[in-house]
């Protein structure tokens, strides 16, 4: 049948994937119109031309989008061919200026695949050394394992010339050799010359031509068809193991995603109800796992859910409390004013040594009220994490957009309702603390101790050798002359900050004691995406080498806050909130008489002790309150009430409507899953013990490296042919799996010498032998040196 378009100029402008399938009936079908069967092959040609023009236009444009055609016929062998555009140099019509490179890229996409055989077609009236097809094949197949040469237009060669040396694989040897064909001319095609007549004419040409008659059985289109079928079969068999492992890995990667679709039954009337129940149940389980930290899907890239909330409770909230700590100068000034205002018109000295309780209570209450802001901020941070966790958990409901939207809305609304109640409860805790100042608390220092106590001794350090935090930080302010900013592995303990080359902690760069250190904020650089804070010494000493302060950079503000909280646990306080020494405070305030000074110092110590007790109590009660009123309550709501809210909020049918994208994704995934399973079943049915012909041994291909551009002389022999006698030459490339048919050069493939270029005669290197255990055929003019054997 004649159905491929042909003519002058570039005709094939899109790749054509042609599947030839042996069948009792004869017809063709296209993938883009599967419902139609073509029995008239003139219509097939017209459809190829129309489909090409539909994508590329009518003025010689090209496209890499392939056309898929299947031809069923009793006159074909099973083959899959890809017809690619010819390599063109000069753009015509609508073709872009880089048409040559576009076509080469398109061809490379197909011939680069290890699973494909390359049919390198070259006209006989062209110098083979200039063949673009052979050059590109060599680029992607340097060993020549996948390349088959085809020589066309043998009947158009100048009189007195022939392609005998090429076809005998002497001139430019290919591992799989060359096959010559004589196609119909354009005049024959225009005159509707029958293909059977063309094949008969081709056969007659080879039998009658003096240069080709001795190899006529190995020439022509029918022989090419058989060779391609045999070699493609062999090639498929050799690539099956790697293909099987690739398919199995793809199937494995799809298993989890397909799990939820396996039992999908669109005609099941209860499907939507079941799906709704399963989705809500799964959402509740996922939410609880993310909060509690259990489960099989643990995030290994960043903190999430309960871990982030835990960090808010035990790092961020204490840090916010310290940020709210009082300024020493202002506090002393407030105490002195309170004492004077309470005494009224009387002098302070007139009251003797008695400390005014009212002044103590007024100052304590003012400090306790300040706790409301960090407490409420803590609730806001937890709420944000809860909402983020809800969104992460609803991502699994993506197949049902309306259900996901409603679930997020209902649960988020409930969290917001609990927010108000939680904040009210926390403010109530603060008000309870304000309602009664318990000076009989067992941890309160009392009046006698307050007179002698130094405020600095109240700052307790953690266990000296305790490691508080490890992690990467960048020292940002090292000059370029001294190496520039660099990332180090930092280890913070209760007494020192050390940094190392890497996390193995073998090469220590420096250790900085924490005494007299404080933290200050540093503005983010204009061109930098890093967030920075600095550590400096309160006694104006250099912290590291000649640096007054070291600037430490993190990737996010959240990391900065977290590191600050860790430094806080080690006793390193932010600059503004750090308690200043007594002398410094008194230098910056107004002068007080000795009696007032003693009373201010006493009340200052009492306030410090009592506020410490309150802070300790609040740090303990805050997480408990939030857990009880908000987090545990939300978990209970999801498990017990969410489903009822969903039923009442919308119609079940509309709630469980799939998105078009999701339905398409499910169909594609199921189709891919079943196709992979079917492919593996088909591969499993193939018997790898089927008799096959081995790949011919390597041949000399040094002609491709010559710089002269001319063909090497015909008498050049392959290097492997001049090895010492009695020593079998090694064969490069993979050895096909057993059992194999020995090739006529003598012995199995692992001991086979390359074909001898100088010896003419019929050599069918691809003929299959039905008996795998028979001895290889011998060449009468030259006995085999190696005893025949079975691999």
PDB file of N, CA, C and O in Angstrom, residues 224-263:
ATOM      1  N   UNK A 224      15.015  -6.043   4.076  1.00  0.00           N
ATOM      2  CA  UNK A 224      15.099  -4.988   5.093  1.00  0.00           C
ATOM      3  C   UNK A 224      13.992  -5.159   6.130  1.00  0.00           C
ATOM      4  O   UNK A 224      14.202  -5.021   7.334  1.00  0.00           O
ATOM      5  N   UNK A 225      12.798  -5.486   5.649  1.00  0.00           N
ATOM      6  CA  UNK A 225      11.661  -5.684   6.548  1.00  0.00           C
ATOM      7  C   UNK A 225      11.941  -6.827   7.534  1.00  0.00           C
ATOM      8  O   UNK A 225      11.720  -6.700   8.737  1.00  0.00           O
ATOM      9  N   UNK A 226      12.475  -7.958   6.997  1.00  0.00           N
ATOM     10  CA  UNK A 226      12.758  -9.100   7.861  1.00  0.00           C
ATOM     11  C   UNK A 226      13.858  -8.776   8.872  1.00  0.00           C
ATOM     12  O   UNK A 226      13.770  -9.142  10.055  1.00  0.00           O
ATOM     13  N   UNK A 227      14.893  -8.111   8.397  1.00  0.00           N
ATOM     14  CA  UNK A 227      16.011  -7.764   9.285  1.00  0.00           C
ATOM     15  C   UNK A 227      15.550  -6.835  10.392  1.00  0.00           C
ATOM     16  O   UNK A 227      15.897  -7.002  11.568  1.00  0.00           O
ATOM     17  N   UNK A 228      14.754  -5.846  10.009  1.00  0.00           N
ATOM     18  CA  UNK A 228      14.255  -4.911  11.029  1.00  0.00           C
ATOM     19  C   UNK A 228      13.390  -5.638  12.043  1.00  0.00           C
ATOM     20  O   UNK A 228      13.491  -5.390  13.252  1.00  0.00           O
ATOM     21  N   UNK A 229      12.539  -6.517  11.571  1.00  0.00           N
ATOM     22  CA  UNK A 229      11.687  -7.275  12.487  1.00  0.00           C
ATOM     23  C   UNK A 229      12.531  -8.122  13.438  1.00  0.00           C
ATOM     24  O   UNK A 229      12.312  -8.129  14.657  1.00  0.00           O
ATOM     25  N   UNK A 230      13.539  -8.809  12.893  1.00  0.00           N
ATOM     26  CA  UNK A 230      14.395  -9.664  13.715  1.00  0.00           C
ATOM     27  C   UNK A 230      15.216  -8.837  14.712  1.00  0.00           C
ATOM     28  O   UNK A 230      15.270  -9.143  15.903  1.00  0.00           O
ATOM     29  N   UNK A 231      15.819  -7.770  14.218  1.00  0.00           N
ATOM     30  CA  UNK A 231      16.683  -6.977  15.093  1.00  0.00           C
ATOM     31  C   UNK A 231      15.873  -6.210  16.138  1.00  0.00           C
ATOM     32  O   UNK A 231      16.314  -6.054  17.274  1.00  0.00           O
ATOM     33  N   UNK A 232      14.695  -5.748  15.738  1.00  0.00           N
ATOM     34  CA  UNK A 232      13.849  -5.061  16.715  1.00  0.00           C
ATOM     35  C   UNK A 232      13.406  -6.039  17.805  1.00  0.00           C
ATOM     36  O   UNK A 232      13.388  -5.708  18.993  1.00  0.00           O
ATOM     37  N   UNK A 233      13.077  -7.274  17.386  1.00  0.00           N
ATOM     38  CA  UNK A 233      12.700  -8.300  18.368  1.00  0.00           C
ATOM     39  C   UNK A 233      13.848  -8.572  19.339  1.00  0.00           C
ATOM     40  O   UNK A 233      13.667  -8.619  20.559  1.00  0.00           O
ATOM     41  N   UNK A 234      15.054  -8.738  18.768  1.00  0.00           N
ATOM     42  CA  UNK A 234      16.224  -8.953  19.626  1.00  0.00           C
ATOM     43  C   UNK A 234      16.446  -7.776  20.565  1.00  0.00           C
ATOM     44  O   UNK A 234      16.732  -7.946  21.754  1.00  0.00           O
ATOM     45  N   UNK A 235      16.348  -6.589  19.986  1.00  0.00           N
ATOM     46  CA  UNK A 235      16.610  -5.373  20.773  1.00  0.00           C
ATOM     47  C   UNK A 235      15.603  -5.235  21.911  1.00  0.00           C
ATOM     48  O   UNK A 235      15.962  -4.879  23.036  1.00  0.00           O
ATOM     49  N   UNK A 236      14.349  -5.532  21.613  1.00  0.00           N
ATOM     50  CA  UNK A 236      13.320  -5.461  22.663  1.00  0.00           C
ATOM     51  C   UNK A 236      13.637  -6.465  23.762  1.00  0.00           C
ATOM     52  O   UNK A 236      13.555  -6.162  24.961  1.00  0.00           O
ATOM     53  N   UNK A 237      14.025  -7.687  23.353  1.00  0.00           N
ATOM     54  CA  UNK A 237      14.318  -8.719  24.344  1.00  0.00           C
ATOM     55  C   UNK A 237      15.493  -8.301  25.243  1.00  0.00           C
ATOM     56  O   UNK A 237      15.502  -8.548  26.436  1.00  0.00           O
ATOM     57  N   UNK A 238      16.498  -7.652  24.639  1.00  0.00           N
ATOM     58  CA  UNK A 238      17.664  -7.239  25.421  1.00  0.00           C
ATOM     59  C   UNK A 238      17.333  -6.093  26.385  1.00  0.00           C
ATOM     60  O   UNK A 238      17.929  -5.977  27.444  1.00  0.00           O
ATOM     61  N   UNK A 239      16.413  -5.242  25.976  1.00  0.00           N
ATOM     62  CA  UNK A 239      16.072  -4.098  26.833  1.00  0.00           C
ATOM     63  C   UNK A 239      14.958  -4.414  27.828  1.00  0.00           C
ATOM     64  O   UNK A 239      14.610  -3.559  28.646  1.00  0.00           O
ATOM     65  N   UNK A 240      14.404  -5.624  27.753  1.00  0.00           N
ATOM     66  CA  UNK A 240      13.289  -5.964  28.646  1.00  0.00           C
ATOM     67  C   UNK A 240      13.647  -5.868  30.131  1.00  0.00           C
ATOM     68  O   UNK A 240      12.863  -5.332  30.911  1.00  0.00           O
ATOM     69  N   UNK A 241      14.802  -6.408  30.576  1.00  0.00           N
ATOM     70  CA  UNK A 241      15.090  -6.337  32.028  1.00  0.00           C
ATOM     71  C   UNK A 241      15.085  -4.916  32.573  1.00  0.00           C
ATOM     72  O   UNK A 241      14.468  -4.644  33.602  1.00  0.00           O
ATOM     73  N   UNK A 242      15.761  -3.988  31.858  1.00  0.00           N
ATOM     74  CA  UNK A 242      15.780  -2.600  32.350  1.00  0.00           C
ATOM     75  C   UNK A 242      14.395  -1.974  32.242  1.00  0.00           C
ATOM     76  O   UNK A 242      13.987  -1.191  33.107  1.00  0.00           O
ATOM     77  N   UNK A 243      13.663  -2.331  31.179  1.00  0.00           N
ATOM     78  CA  UNK A 243      12.296  -1.803  31.029  1.00  0.00           C
ATOM     79  C   UNK A 243      11.396  -2.311  32.141  1.00  0.00           C
ATOM     80  O   UNK A 243      10.591  -1.565  32.698  1.00  0.00           O
ATOM     81  N   UNK A 244      11.550  -3.603  32.505  1.00  0.00           N
ATOM     82  CA  UNK A 244      10.729  -4.169  33.571  1.00  0.00           C
ATOM     83  C   UNK A 244      10.991  -3.449  34.893  1.00  0.00           C
ATOM     84  O   UNK A 244      10.053  -3.076  35.603  1.00  0.00           O
ATOM     85  N   UNK A 245      12.271  -3.210  35.222  1.00  0.00           N
ATOM     86  CA  UNK A 245      12.586  -2.542  36.493  1.00  0.00           C
ATOM     87  C   UNK A 245      12.069  -1.111  36.495  1.00  0.00           C
ATOM     88  O   UNK A 245      11.587  -0.606  37.515  1.00  0.00           O
ATOM     89  N   UNK A 246      12.130  -0.451  35.327  1.00  0.00           N
ATOM     90  CA  UNK A 246      11.607   0.913  35.241  1.00  0.00           C
ATOM     91  C   UNK A 246      10.096   0.936  35.446  1.00  0.00           C
ATOM     92  O   UNK A 246       9.560   1.773  36.185  1.00  0.00           O
ATOM     93  N   UNK A 247       9.408  -0.010  34.806  1.00  0.00           N
ATOM     94  CA  UNK A 247       7.949  -0.082  34.966  1.00  0.00           C
ATOM     95  C   UNK A 247       7.565  -0.396  36.404  1.00  0.00           C
ATOM     96  O   UNK A 247       6.606   0.171  36.951  1.00  0.00           O
ATOM     97  N   UNK A 248       8.324  -1.288  37.046  1.00  0.00           N
ATOM     98  CA  UNK A 248       8.019  -1.648  38.427  1.00  0.00           C
ATOM     99  C   UNK A 248       8.210  -0.459  39.365  1.00  0.00           C
ATOM    100  O   UNK A 248       7.413  -0.249  40.281  1.00  0.00           O
ATOM    101  N   UNK A 249       9.264   0.321  39.135  1.00  0.00           N
ATOM    102  CA  UNK A 249       9.482   1.492  39.993  1.00  0.00           C
ATOM    103  C   UNK A 249       8.380   2.523  39.785  1.00  0.00           C
ATOM    104  O   UNK A 249       7.917   3.160  40.732  1.00  0.00           O
ATOM    105  N   UNK A 250       7.923   2.691  38.513  1.00  0.00           N
ATOM    106  CA  UNK A 250       6.820   3.622  38.256  1.00  0.00           C
ATOM    107  C   UNK A 250       5.533   3.135  38.924  1.00  0.00           C
ATOM    108  O   UNK A 250       4.782   3.934  39.498  1.00  0.00           O
ATOM    109  N   UNK A 251       5.287   1.830  38.836  1.00  0.00           N
ATOM    110  CA  UNK A 251       4.086   1.263  39.454  1.00  0.00           C
ATOM    111  C   UNK A 251       4.129   1.456  40.967  1.00  0.00           C
ATOM    112  O   UNK A 251       3.114   1.791  41.600  1.00  0.00           O
ATOM    113  N   UNK A 252       5.307   1.277  41.547  1.00  0.00           N
ATOM    114  CA  UNK A 252       5.461   1.429  42.990  1.00  0.00           C
ATOM    115  C   UNK A 252       5.187   2.856  43.422  1.00  0.00           C
ATOM    116  O   UNK A 252       4.546   3.108  44.451  1.00  0.00           O
ATOM    117  N   UNK A 253       5.667   3.817  42.628  1.00  0.00           N
ATOM    118  CA  UNK A 253       5.457   5.226  42.975  1.00  0.00           C
ATOM    119  C   UNK A 253       3.989   5.622  42.859  1.00  0.00           C
ATOM    120  O   UNK A 253       3.532   6.559  43.519  1.00  0.00           O
ATOM    121  N   UNK A 254       3.236   4.904  42.002  1.00  0.00           N
ATOM    122  CA  UNK A 254       1.803   5.219  41.846  1.00  0.00           C
ATOM    123  C   UNK A 254       0.920   4.521  42.873  1.00  0.00           C
ATOM    124  O   UNK A 254      -0.218   4.923  43.077  1.00  0.00           O
ATOM    125  N   UNK A 255       1.451   3.466  43.510  1.00  0.00           N
ATOM    126  CA  UNK A 255       0.636   2.636  44.402  1.00  0.00           C
ATOM    127  C   UNK A 255      -0.118   3.465  45.433  1.00  0.00           C
ATOM    128  O   UNK A 255      -1.329   3.339  45.589  1.00  0.00           O
ATOM    129  N   UNK A 256       0.629   4.338  46.157  1.00  0.00           N
ATOM    130  CA  UNK A 256      -0.001   5.091  47.250  1.00  0.00           C
ATOM    131  C   UNK A 256      -1.049   6.059  46.724  1.00  0.00           C
ATOM    132  O   UNK A 256      -2.130   6.192  47.309  1.00  0.00           O
ATOM    133  N   UNK A 257      -0.720   6.734  45.614  1.00  0.00           N
ATOM    134  CA  UNK A 257      -1.659   7.723  45.080  1.00  0.00           C
ATOM    135  C   UNK A 257      -2.925   7.061  44.545  1.00  0.00           C
ATOM    136  O   UNK A 257      -4.011   7.622  44.623  1.00  0.00           O
ATOM    137  N   UNK A 258      -2.766   5.861  43.996  1.00  0.00           N
ATOM    138  CA  UNK A 258      -3.916   5.177  43.402  1.00  0.00           C
ATOM    139  C   UNK A 258      -4.757   4.478  44.459  1.00  0.00           C
ATOM    140  O   UNK A 258      -5.922   4.152  44.219  1.00  0.00           O
ATOM    141  N   UNK A 259      -4.196   4.292  45.646  1.00  0.00           N
ATOM    142  CA  UNK A 259      -4.881   3.535  46.702  1.00  0.00           C
ATOM    143  C   UNK A 259      -6.300   4.038  46.926  1.00  0.00           C
ATOM    144  O   UNK A 259      -7.245   3.263  47.030  1.00  0.00           O
ATOM    145  N   UNK A 260      -6.453   5.382  46.981  1.00  0.00           N
ATOM    146  CA  UNK A 260      -7.777   5.939  47.271  1.00  0.00           C
ATOM    147  C   UNK A 260      -8.735   5.809  46.085  1.00  0.00           C
ATOM    148  O   UNK A 260      -9.941   5.957  46.233  1.00  0.00           O
ATOM    149  N   UNK A 261      -8.200   5.536  44.882  1.00  0.00           N
ATOM    150  CA  UNK A 261      -9.056   5.447  43.704  1.00  0.00           C
ATOM    151  C   UNK A 261      -9.394   4.007  43.319  1.00  0.00           C
ATOM    152  O   UNK A 261     -10.237   3.773  42.466  1.00  0.00           O
ATOM    153  N   UNK A 262      -8.699   3.032  43.928  1.00  0.00           N
ATOM    154  CA  UNK A 262      -8.845   1.648  43.484  1.00  0.00           C
ATOM    155  C   UNK A 262     -10.295   1.172  43.562  1.00  0.00           C
ATOM    156  O   UNK A 262     -10.791   0.468  42.694  1.00  0.00           O
ATOM    157  N   UNK A 263     -10.975   1.543  44.648  1.00  0.00           N
ATOM    158  CA  UNK A 263     -12.347   1.069  44.858  1.00  0.00           C
ATOM    159  C   UNK A 263     -13.389   2.085  44.404  1.00  0.00           C
ATOM    160  O   UNK A 263     -14.525   2.068  44.855  1.00  0.00           O
TER     161      UNK A 263
END
